[in-house]
Short mmCIF file of C-alpha atoms in Angstrom, two decimals:
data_model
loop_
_atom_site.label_atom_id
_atom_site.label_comp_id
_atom_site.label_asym_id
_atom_site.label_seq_id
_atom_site.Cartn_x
_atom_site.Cartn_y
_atom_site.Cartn_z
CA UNK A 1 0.00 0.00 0.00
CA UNK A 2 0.83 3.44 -0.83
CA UNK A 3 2.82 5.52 2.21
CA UNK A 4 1.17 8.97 2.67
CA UNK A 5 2.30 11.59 5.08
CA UNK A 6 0.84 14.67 5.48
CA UNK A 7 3.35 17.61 6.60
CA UNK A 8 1.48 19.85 8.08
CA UNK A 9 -2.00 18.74 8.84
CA UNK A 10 -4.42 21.95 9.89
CA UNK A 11 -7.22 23.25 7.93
CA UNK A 12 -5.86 22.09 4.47
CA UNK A 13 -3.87 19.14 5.41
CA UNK A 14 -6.20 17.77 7.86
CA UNK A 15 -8.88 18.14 4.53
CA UNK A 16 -6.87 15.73 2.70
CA UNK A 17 -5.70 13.45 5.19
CA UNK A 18 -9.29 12.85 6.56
CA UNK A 19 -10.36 12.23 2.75
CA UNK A 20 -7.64 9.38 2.42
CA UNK A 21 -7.79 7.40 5.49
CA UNK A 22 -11.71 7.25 5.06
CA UNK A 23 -11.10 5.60 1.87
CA UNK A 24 -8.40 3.79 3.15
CA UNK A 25 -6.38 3.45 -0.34
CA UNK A 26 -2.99 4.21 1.31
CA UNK A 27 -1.79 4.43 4.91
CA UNK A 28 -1.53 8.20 5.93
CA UNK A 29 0.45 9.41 9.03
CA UNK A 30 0.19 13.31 9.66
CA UNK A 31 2.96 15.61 11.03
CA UNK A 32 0.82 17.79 13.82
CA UNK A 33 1.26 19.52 17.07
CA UNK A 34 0.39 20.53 19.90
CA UNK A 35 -4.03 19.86 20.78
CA UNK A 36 -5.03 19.02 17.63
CA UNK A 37 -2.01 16.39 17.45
CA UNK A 38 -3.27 15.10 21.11
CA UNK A 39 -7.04 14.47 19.74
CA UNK A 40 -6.10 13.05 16.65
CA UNK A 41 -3.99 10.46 18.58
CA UNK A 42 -6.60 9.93 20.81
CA UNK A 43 -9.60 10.03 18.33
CA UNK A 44 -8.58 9.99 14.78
CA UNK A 45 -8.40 13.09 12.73
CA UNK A 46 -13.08 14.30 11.54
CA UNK A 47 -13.71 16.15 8.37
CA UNK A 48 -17.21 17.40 8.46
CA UNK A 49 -18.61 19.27 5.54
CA UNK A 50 -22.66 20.20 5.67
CA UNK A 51 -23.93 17.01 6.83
CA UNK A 52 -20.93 14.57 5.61
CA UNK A 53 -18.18 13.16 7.70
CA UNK A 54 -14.89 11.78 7.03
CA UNK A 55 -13.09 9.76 9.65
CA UNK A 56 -10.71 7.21 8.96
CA UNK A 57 -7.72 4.86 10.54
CA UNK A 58 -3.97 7.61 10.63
CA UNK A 59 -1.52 5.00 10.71
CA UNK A 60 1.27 7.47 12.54
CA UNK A 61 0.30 10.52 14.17
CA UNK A 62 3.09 12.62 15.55
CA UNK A 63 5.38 16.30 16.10
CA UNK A 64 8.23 14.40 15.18
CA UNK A 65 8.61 13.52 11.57
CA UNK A 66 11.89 11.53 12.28
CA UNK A 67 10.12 8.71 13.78
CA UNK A 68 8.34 8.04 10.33
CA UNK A 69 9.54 5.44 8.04
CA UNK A 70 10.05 7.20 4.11
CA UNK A 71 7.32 7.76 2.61
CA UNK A 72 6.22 7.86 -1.58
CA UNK A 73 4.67 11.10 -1.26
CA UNK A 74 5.01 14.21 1.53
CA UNK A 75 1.92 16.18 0.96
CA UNK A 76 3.72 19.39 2.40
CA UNK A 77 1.01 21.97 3.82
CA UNK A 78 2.41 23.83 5.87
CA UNK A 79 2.64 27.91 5.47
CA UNK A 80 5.11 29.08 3.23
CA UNK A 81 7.28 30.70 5.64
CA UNK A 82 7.56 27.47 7.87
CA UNK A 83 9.15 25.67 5.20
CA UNK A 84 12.88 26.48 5.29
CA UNK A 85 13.29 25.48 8.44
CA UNK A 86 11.85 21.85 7.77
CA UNK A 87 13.61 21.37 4.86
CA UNK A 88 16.18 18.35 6.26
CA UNK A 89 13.26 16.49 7.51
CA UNK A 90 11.06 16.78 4.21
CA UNK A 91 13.71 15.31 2.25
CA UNK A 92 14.37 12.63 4.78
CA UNK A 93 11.04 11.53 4.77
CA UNK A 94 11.51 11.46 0.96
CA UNK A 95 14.12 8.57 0.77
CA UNK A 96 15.70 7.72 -2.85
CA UNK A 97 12.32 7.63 -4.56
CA UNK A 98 9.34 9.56 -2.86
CA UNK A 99 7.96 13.40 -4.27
CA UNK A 100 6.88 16.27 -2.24
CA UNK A 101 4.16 18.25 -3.32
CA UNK A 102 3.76 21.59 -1.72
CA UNK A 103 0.40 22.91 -1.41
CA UNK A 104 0.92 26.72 -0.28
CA UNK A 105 -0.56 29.62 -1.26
CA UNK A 106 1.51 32.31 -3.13
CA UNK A 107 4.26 32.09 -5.00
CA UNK A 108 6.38 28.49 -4.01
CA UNK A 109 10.01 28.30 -3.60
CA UNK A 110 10.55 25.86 -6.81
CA UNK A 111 9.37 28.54 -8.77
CA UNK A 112 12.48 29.04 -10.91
CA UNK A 113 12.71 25.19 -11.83
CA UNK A 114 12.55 24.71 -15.39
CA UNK A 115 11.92 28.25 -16.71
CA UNK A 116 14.80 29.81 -19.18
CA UNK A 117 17.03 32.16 -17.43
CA UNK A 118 16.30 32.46 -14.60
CA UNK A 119 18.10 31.45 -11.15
CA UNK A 120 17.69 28.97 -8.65
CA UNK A 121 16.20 29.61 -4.94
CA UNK A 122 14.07 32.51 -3.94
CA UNK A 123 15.90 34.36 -1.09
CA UNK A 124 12.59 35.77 0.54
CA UNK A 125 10.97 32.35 0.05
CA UNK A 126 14.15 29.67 0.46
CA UNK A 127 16.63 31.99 2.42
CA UNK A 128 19.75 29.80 2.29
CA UNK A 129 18.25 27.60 -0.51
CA UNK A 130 17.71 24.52 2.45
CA UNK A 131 14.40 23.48 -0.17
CA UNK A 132 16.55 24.06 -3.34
CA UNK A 133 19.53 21.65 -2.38
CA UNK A 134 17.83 19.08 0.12
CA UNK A 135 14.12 18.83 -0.99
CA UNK A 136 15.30 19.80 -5.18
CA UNK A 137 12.68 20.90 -7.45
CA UNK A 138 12.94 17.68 -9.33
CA UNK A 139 11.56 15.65 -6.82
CA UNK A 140 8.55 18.15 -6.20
CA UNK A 141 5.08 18.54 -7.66
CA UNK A 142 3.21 21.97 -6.76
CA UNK A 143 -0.98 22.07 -6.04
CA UNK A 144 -2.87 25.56 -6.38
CA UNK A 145 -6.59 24.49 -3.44
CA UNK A 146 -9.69 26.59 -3.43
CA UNK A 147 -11.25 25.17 -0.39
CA UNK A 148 -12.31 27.27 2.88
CA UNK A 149 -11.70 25.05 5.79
CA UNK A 150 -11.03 25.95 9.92
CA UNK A 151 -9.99 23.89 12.76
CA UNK A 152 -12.94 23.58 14.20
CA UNK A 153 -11.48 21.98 17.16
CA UNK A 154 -8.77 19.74 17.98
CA UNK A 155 -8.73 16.86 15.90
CA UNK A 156 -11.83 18.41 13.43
CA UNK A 157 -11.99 20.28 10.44
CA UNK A 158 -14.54 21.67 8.86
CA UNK A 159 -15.29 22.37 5.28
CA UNK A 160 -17.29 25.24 4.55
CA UNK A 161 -19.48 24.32 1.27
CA UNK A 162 -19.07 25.64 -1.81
CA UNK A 163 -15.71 25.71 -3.84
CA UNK A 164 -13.64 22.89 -3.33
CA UNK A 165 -11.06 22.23 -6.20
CA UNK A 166 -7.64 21.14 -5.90
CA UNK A 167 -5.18 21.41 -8.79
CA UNK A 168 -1.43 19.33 -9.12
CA UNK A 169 0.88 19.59 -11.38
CA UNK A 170 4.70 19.33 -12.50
CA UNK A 171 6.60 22.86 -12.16
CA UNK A 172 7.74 21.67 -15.54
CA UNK A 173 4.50 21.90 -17.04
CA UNK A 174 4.82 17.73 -18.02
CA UNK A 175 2.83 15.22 -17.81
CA UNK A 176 4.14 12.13 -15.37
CA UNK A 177 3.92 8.93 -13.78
CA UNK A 178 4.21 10.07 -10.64
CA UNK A 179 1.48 12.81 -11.30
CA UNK A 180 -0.96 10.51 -12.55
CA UNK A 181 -0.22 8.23 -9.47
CA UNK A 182 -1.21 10.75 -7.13
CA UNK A 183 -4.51 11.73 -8.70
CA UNK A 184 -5.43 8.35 -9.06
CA UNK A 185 -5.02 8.18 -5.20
CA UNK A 186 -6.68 11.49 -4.59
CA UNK A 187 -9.14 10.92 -6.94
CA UNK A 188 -10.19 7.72 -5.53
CA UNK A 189 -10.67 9.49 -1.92
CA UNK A 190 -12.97 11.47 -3.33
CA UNK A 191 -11.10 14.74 -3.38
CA UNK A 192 -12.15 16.44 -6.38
CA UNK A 193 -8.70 16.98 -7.98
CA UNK A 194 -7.61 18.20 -11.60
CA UNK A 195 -4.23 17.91 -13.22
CA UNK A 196 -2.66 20.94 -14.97
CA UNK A 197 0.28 21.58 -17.78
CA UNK A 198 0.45 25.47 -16.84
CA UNK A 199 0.67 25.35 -12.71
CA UNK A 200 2.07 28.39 -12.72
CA UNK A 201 -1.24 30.38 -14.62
CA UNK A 202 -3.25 28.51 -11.88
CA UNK A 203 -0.74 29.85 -9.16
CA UNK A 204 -1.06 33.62 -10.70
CA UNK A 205 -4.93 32.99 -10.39
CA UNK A 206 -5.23 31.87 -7.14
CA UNK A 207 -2.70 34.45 -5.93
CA UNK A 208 -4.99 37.38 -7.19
CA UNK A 209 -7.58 36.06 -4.73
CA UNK A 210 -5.25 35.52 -1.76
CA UNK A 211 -2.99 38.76 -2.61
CA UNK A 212 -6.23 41.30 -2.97
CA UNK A 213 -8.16 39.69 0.25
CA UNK A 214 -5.90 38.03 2.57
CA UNK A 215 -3.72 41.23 3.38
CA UNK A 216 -6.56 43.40 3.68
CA UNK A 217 -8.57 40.70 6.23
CA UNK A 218 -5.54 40.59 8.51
CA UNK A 219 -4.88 44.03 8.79
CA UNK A 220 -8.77 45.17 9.31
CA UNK A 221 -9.74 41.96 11.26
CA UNK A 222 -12.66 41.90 8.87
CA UNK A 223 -13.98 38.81 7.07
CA UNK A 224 -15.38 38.65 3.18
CA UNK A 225 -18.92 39.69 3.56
CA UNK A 226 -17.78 42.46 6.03
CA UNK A 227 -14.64 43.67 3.84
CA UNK A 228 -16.73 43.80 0.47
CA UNK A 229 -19.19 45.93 2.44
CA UNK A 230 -16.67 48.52 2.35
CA UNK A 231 -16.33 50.41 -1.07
CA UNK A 232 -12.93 51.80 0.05
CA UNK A 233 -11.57 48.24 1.48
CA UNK A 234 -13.20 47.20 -2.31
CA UNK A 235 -11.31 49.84 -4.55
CA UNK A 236 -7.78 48.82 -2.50
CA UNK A 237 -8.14 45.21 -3.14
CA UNK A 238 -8.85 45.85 -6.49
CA UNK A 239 -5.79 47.88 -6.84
CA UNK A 240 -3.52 45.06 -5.61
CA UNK A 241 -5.61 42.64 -7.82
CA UNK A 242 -4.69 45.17 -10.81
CA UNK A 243 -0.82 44.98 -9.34
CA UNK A 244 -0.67 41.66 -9.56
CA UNK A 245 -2.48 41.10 -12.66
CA UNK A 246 0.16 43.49 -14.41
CA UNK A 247 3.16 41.03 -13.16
CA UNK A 248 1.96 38.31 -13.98
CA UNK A 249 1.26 39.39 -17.63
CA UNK A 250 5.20 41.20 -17.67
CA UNK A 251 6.05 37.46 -16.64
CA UNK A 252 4.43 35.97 -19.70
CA UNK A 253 1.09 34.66 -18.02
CA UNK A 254 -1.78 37.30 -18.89
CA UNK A 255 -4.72 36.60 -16.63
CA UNK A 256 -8.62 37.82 -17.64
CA UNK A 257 -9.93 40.83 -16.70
CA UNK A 258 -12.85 39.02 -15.28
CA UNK A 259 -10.70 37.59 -12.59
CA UNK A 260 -8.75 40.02 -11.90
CA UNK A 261 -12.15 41.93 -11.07
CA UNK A 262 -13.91 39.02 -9.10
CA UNK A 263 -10.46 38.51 -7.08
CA UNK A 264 -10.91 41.79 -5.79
CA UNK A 265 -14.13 41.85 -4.80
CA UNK A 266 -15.62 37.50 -4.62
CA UNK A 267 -19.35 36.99 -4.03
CA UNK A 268 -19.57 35.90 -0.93
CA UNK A 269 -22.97 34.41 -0.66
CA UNK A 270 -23.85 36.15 2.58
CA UNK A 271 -21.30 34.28 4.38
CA UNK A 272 -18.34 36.05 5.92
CA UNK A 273 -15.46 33.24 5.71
CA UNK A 274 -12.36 34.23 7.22
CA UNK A 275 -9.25 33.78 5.10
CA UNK A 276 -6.41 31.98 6.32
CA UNK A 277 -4.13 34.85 7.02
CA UNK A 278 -6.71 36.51 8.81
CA UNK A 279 -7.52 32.79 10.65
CA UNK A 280 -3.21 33.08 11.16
CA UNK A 281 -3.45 36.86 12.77
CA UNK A 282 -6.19 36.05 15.14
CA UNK A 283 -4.83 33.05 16.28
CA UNK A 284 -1.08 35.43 16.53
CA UNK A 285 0.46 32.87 14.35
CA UNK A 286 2.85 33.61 11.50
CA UNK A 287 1.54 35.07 8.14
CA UNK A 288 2.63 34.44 4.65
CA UNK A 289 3.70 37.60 3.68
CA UNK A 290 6.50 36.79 1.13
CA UNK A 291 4.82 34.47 -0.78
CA UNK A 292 1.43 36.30 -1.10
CA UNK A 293 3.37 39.76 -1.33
CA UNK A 294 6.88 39.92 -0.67
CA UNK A 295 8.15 37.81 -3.92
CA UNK A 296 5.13 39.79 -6.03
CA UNK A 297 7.33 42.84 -5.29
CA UNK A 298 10.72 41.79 -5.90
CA UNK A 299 9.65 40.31 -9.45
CA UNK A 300 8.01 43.72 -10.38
CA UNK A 301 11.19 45.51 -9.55
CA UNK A 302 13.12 43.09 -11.76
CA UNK A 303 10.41 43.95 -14.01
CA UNK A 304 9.99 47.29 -13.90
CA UNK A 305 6.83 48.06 -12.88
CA UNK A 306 5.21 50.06 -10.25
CA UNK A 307 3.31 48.66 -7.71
CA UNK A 308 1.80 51.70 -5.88
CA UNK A 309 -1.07 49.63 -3.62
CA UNK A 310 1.51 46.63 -2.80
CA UNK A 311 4.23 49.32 -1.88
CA UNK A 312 1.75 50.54 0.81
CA UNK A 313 0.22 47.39 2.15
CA UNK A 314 3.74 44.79 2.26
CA UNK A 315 5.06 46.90 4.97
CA UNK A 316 1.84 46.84 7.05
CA UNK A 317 1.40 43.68 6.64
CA UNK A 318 5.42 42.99 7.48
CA UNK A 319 4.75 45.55 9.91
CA UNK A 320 1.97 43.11 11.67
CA UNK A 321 3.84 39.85 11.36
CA UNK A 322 6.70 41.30 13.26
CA UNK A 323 4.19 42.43 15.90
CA UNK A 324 3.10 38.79 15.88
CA UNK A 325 5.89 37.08 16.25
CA UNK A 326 7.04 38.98 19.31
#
């Protein structure tokens, strides 16, 4: 049977892991801490979504990834700015032959893999380039998720319905073996997965919605429904929507102008979900900032281009994950 650990199993993680030990098609161990860890070791890790449930058998639940045997795939979901430091124990977990697949929001670490001149690690993203030289690129696949989930207690996540779609693919842009293998798993959980030959268009998209919401959430405290109430929070997440939407398209991945305008301003149904970075700043945990923002801005310098609205907001919101950390 296939090994499965999940590195990093909160809101996102805890999604997927729940999925695949309910349909029991590989054995999954989870990489957790602190209460939730303690209740999933005690009870198993719930998915509940509406009405549905997920619960299955976690073959190894721990804080300690060194007590895991290797592993064919590390689903990696931990925040962006956690990962440097767990780079040694990622690619131990990997042995000779598994993959890591990062599922982050914002732009990943691998990002310069297989694209014509350009470099290797990301200093904002992969300071010392720990991810570049242990993890490598070559042995990762990347996944873009639009899914809105919360702890909603130790050992329980919950799925708010409504859009859940998560999309793999090679940083290459190939099709692969190992690709296909992990769908087929995923797929078989029930996790409604696609496959993509462009991940980084589908990164660009997603990181419209995260860069034009999340920031503004964690700095106002506000939610969806409450931030789009506000025709001035509104205008300045469509500015860093615009922003974003211009560096993408310097980098040689235009995005529509329908997107660009729904990013900025997403129907929210009546129901005011809270974004993770604003989940992260209430809880006075570490935000992404560099991924979401951060690496935005240092390719539109490279570029060129002026980024009036990000220029304003990164060091608030660098301003506020300084004030969290201490």
């Amino acid at each position: 049977m296939t090994n499965i650990c999940i590195y990093g199993a909160g809101a996102i993680g805890g999604h997927v892991a729940a999925r695949l030990a309910h349909a029991r098609q590989a054995q999954v161990s989870v990489v957790a801490r602190g209460a939730h860890l303690q209740a999933i070791q005690q009870r198993g890790l719930l998915l509940t979504s509406g009405d549905e449930r997920w619960q299955g058998p976690i073959a190894h639940a721990t804080d300690d990834p060194s007590t895991l045997p290797p592993q064919d795939f590390v689903l990696v979901a931990l925040k962006a700015n956690a990962l440097p430091s767990q780079a040694a124990a990622i690619a131990r977990l990997l042995g000779d032959t598994g993959v890591a697949v990062f599922i982050n929001n914002g732009i990943p670490w691998w990002w310069n893999h297989g694209l014509a001149n350009q470099g290797g690690a990301l200093p904002l993203l992969d300071p010392a380039g720990d991810l570049w030289r242990q993890v490598t690129p070559e042995r990762t696949l990347g996944c873009v998720v639009y899914s809105p989930n919360e702890i909603e207690a130790p050992g329980h996540v919950r799925h708010h319905p409504g859009r859940n779609r998560f999309l793999f693919g090679e940083p290459t842009g190939h099709a692969s073996a190992r690709l296909a293998r992990l769908a087929g798993l995923l797929t078989a959980s029930g996790l409604p997965v696609e496959t993509t030959n462009d991940l980084r268009r589908d990164v660009w998209l997603k990181l419209l919605v995260n860069a034009a919401g999340n920031p503004v959430s964690a700095l106002t405290r506000l939610g969806t429904a409450e931030r789009a109430a506000d025709a001035g929070l509104v205008a300045l997440s469509l500015a860093l929507a615009q922003e974003i939407a211009a560096i993408a398209q310097a980098s040689g991945w235009p995005l529509p102008a329908d997107t660009v305008r729904t990013a900025a301003n997403p129907p929210s149904l009546g129901v005011n979900q809270r974004p993770s970075m604003l989940q992260d700043a209430l809880l006075g945990r570490p935000i992404e900032t560099e991924a979401i923002l951060g690496q935005p801005q240092a390719f539109a310098r490279q570029l060129g281009i002026q980024t009036p609205a990000l220029d304003v907001v990164l060091p608030l919101l660098r301003g506020l994950g300084r004030s969290l950390a201490g």
